[in-house]
Amino acid sequence: MRDLEVKGELADKTKDGVNKVVNILTLSHSTKCHGFIRTIN
């Protein structure tokens, strides 16, 4: 049973890590787009 708990914790940590990366990528992408739009206007 302990093994399952550890796996669950690892899965949660992985999810958190993935979410952080996605957030960073989304943020940098959206700022790039805004900068691009500003340049055009």
mmCIF file of N, CA and C in Angstrom:
data_model
loop_
_atom_site.group_PDB
_atom_site.id
_atom_site.type_symbol
_atom_site.label_atom_id
_atom_site.label_comp_id
_atom_site.label_asym_id
_atom_site.label_seq_id
_atom_site.Cartn_x
_atom_site.Cartn_y
_atom_site.Cartn_z
ATOM 1 N N MET A 1 0.843 -1.212 0.000
ATOM 2 C CA MET A 1 0.000 0.000 0.000
ATOM 3 C C MET A 1 0.881 1.268 0.000
ATOM 4 N N ARG A 2 1.965 1.222 0.759
ATOM 5 C CA ARG A 2 2.858 2.387 0.835
ATOM 6 C C ARG A 2 3.348 2.773 -0.565
ATOM 7 N N ASP A 3 3.580 1.769 -1.390
ATOM 8 C CA ASP A 3 4.084 1.997 -2.745
ATOM 9 C C ASP A 3 3.119 2.867 -3.548
ATOM 10 N N LEU A 4 1.838 2.588 -3.408
ATOM 11 C CA LEU A 4 0.830 3.360 -4.134
ATOM 12 C C LEU A 4 0.828 4.811 -3.689
ATOM 13 N N GLU A 5 0.989 5.030 -2.384
ATOM 14 C CA GLU A 5 1.002 6.399 -1.868
ATOM 15 C C GLU A 5 2.164 7.182 -2.467
ATOM 16 N N VAL A 6 3.336 6.541 -2.506
ATOM 17 C CA VAL A 6 4.524 7.197 -3.059
ATOM 18 C C VAL A 6 4.288 7.528 -4.527
ATOM 19 N N LYS A 7 3.722 6.587 -5.257
ATOM 20 C CA LYS A 7 3.445 6.826 -6.680
ATOM 21 C C LYS A 7 2.487 7.997 -6.844
ATOM 22 N N GLY A 8 1.486 8.088 -5.987
ATOM 23 C CA GLY A 8 0.534 9.195 -6.045
ATOM 24 C C GLY A 8 1.225 10.527 -5.817
ATOM 25 N N GLU A 9 2.139 10.554 -4.820
ATOM 26 C CA GLU A 9 2.874 11.784 -4.526
ATOM 27 C C GLU A 9 3.715 12.186 -5.720
ATOM 28 N N LEU A 10 4.382 11.212 -6.318
ATOM 29 C CA LEU A 10 5.228 11.491 -7.482
ATOM 30 C C LEU A 10 4.387 12.034 -8.619
ATOM 31 N N ALA A 11 3.229 11.435 -8.838
ATOM 32 C CA ALA A 11 2.339 11.890 -9.914
ATOM 33 C C ALA A 11 1.917 13.338 -9.668
ATOM 34 N N ASP A 12 1.617 13.657 -8.406
ATOM 35 C CA ASP A 12 1.218 15.027 -8.069
ATOM 36 C C ASP A 12 2.355 16.002 -8.349
ATOM 37 N N LYS A 13 3.574 15.611 -7.937
ATOM 38 C CA LYS A 13 4.734 16.479 -8.158
ATOM 39 C C LYS A 13 4.960 16.677 -9.645
ATOM 40 N N THR A 14 4.815 15.604 -10.408
ATOM 41 C CA THR A 14 5.013 15.690 -11.854
ATOM 42 C C THR A 14 3.982 16.628 -12.458
ATOM 43 N N LYS A 15 2.736 16.487 -12.016
ATOM 44 C CA LYS A 15 1.661 17.352 -12.521
ATOM 45 C C LYS A 15 1.979 18.808 -12.215
ATOM 46 N N ASP A 16 2.435 19.073 -10.976
ATOM 47 C CA ASP A 16 2.774 20.439 -10.587
ATOM 48 C C ASP A 16 3.882 20.974 -11.484
ATOM 49 N N GLY A 17 4.900 20.142 -11.710
ATOM 50 C CA GLY A 17 6.027 20.549 -12.549
ATOM 51 C C GLY A 17 5.560 20.870 -13.953
ATOM 52 N N VAL A 18 4.738 19.997 -14.494
ATOM 53 C CA VAL A 18 4.230 20.197 -15.860
ATOM 54 C C VAL A 18 3.413 21.479 -15.924
ATOM 55 N N ASN A 19 2.559 21.689 -14.929
ATOM 56 C CA ASN A 19 1.724 22.896 -14.914
ATOM 57 C C ASN A 19 2.581 24.153 -14.875
ATOM 58 N N LYS A 20 3.671 24.107 -14.065
ATOM 59 C CA LYS A 20 4.554 25.271 -13.974
ATOM 60 C C LYS A 20 5.174 25.562 -15.321
ATOM 61 N N VAL A 21 5.661 24.515 -15.976
ATOM 62 C CA VAL A 21 6.302 24.682 -17.289
ATOM 63 C C VAL A 21 5.302 25.243 -18.289
ATOM 64 N N VAL A 22 4.099 24.685 -18.282
ATOM 65 C CA VAL A 22 3.056 25.154 -19.210
ATOM 66 C C VAL A 22 2.749 26.620 -18.944
ATOM 67 N N ASN A 23 2.649 26.987 -17.657
ATOM 68 C CA ASN A 23 2.351 28.382 -17.312
ATOM 69 C C ASN A 23 3.445 29.305 -17.810
ATOM 70 N N ILE A 24 4.708 28.898 -17.605
ATOM 71 C CA ILE A 24 5.839 29.722 -18.042
ATOM 72 C C ILE A 24 5.803 29.878 -19.559
ATOM 73 N N LEU A 25 5.578 28.764 -20.262
ATOM 74 C CA LEU A 25 5.540 28.808 -21.726
ATOM 75 C C LEU A 25 4.390 29.690 -22.196
ATOM 76 N N THR A 26 3.232 29.540 -21.567
ATOM 77 C CA THR A 26 2.062 30.328 -21.960
ATOM 78 C C THR A 26 2.330 31.807 -21.728
ATOM 79 N N LEU A 27 2.947 32.117 -20.568
ATOM 80 C CA LEU A 27 3.246 33.509 -20.249
ATOM 81 C C LEU A 27 4.205 34.104 -21.258
ATOM 82 N N SER A 28 5.307 33.418 -21.525
ATOM 83 C CA SER A 28 6.296 33.966 -22.451
ATOM 84 C C SER A 28 5.690 34.080 -23.840
ATOM 85 N N HIS A 29 4.841 33.122 -24.206
ATOM 86 C CA HIS A 29 4.207 33.156 -25.526
ATOM 87 C C HIS A 29 3.264 34.353 -25.627
ATOM 88 N N SER A 30 2.457 34.577 -24.597
ATOM 89 C CA SER A 30 1.489 35.671 -24.656
ATOM 90 C C SER A 30 2.202 37.021 -24.630
ATOM 91 N N THR A 31 3.311 37.134 -23.893
ATOM 92 C CA THR A 31 4.019 38.418 -23.874
ATOM 93 C C THR A 31 4.640 38.673 -25.238
ATOM 94 N N LYS A 32 5.141 37.611 -25.876
ATOM 95 C CA LYS A 32 5.710 37.764 -27.220
ATOM 96 C C LYS A 32 4.629 38.256 -28.166
ATOM 97 N N CYS A 33 3.447 37.667 -28.096
ATOM 98 C CA CYS A 33 2.341 38.045 -28.973
ATOM 99 C C CYS A 33 1.963 39.503 -28.737
ATOM 100 N N HIS A 34 1.909 39.922 -27.474
ATOM 101 C CA HIS A 34 1.533 41.298 -27.158
ATOM 102 C C HIS A 34 2.580 42.255 -27.715
ATOM 103 N N GLY A 35 3.851 41.891 -27.556
ATOM 104 C CA GLY A 35 4.924 42.735 -28.076
ATOM 105 C C GLY A 35 4.800 42.846 -29.585
ATOM 106 N N PHE A 36 4.486 41.731 -30.227
ATOM 107 C CA PHE A 36 4.352 41.687 -31.679
ATOM 108 C C PHE A 36 3.196 42.576 -32.140
ATOM 109 N N ILE A 37 2.086 42.465 -31.433
ATOM 110 C CA ILE A 37 0.898 43.268 -31.774
ATOM 111 C C ILE A 37 1.232 44.751 -31.606
ATOM 112 N N ARG A 38 1.952 45.091 -30.539
ATOM 113 C CA ARG A 38 2.326 46.485 -30.286
ATOM 114 C C ARG A 38 3.204 47.003 -31.418
ATOM 115 N N THR A 39 4.107 46.152 -31.868
ATOM 116 C CA THR A 39 5.015 46.565 -32.939
ATOM 117 C C THR A 39 4.235 46.867 -34.206
ATOM 118 N N ILE A 40 3.244 46.052 -34.513
ATOM 119 C CA ILE A 40 2.433 46.246 -35.720
ATOM 120 C C ILE A 40 1.647 47.548 -35.608
ATOM 121 N N ASN A 41 1.018 47.760 -34.447
ATOM 122 C CA ASN A 41 0.237 48.980 -34.247
ATOM 123 C C ASN A 41 1.210 50.105 -34.009
#
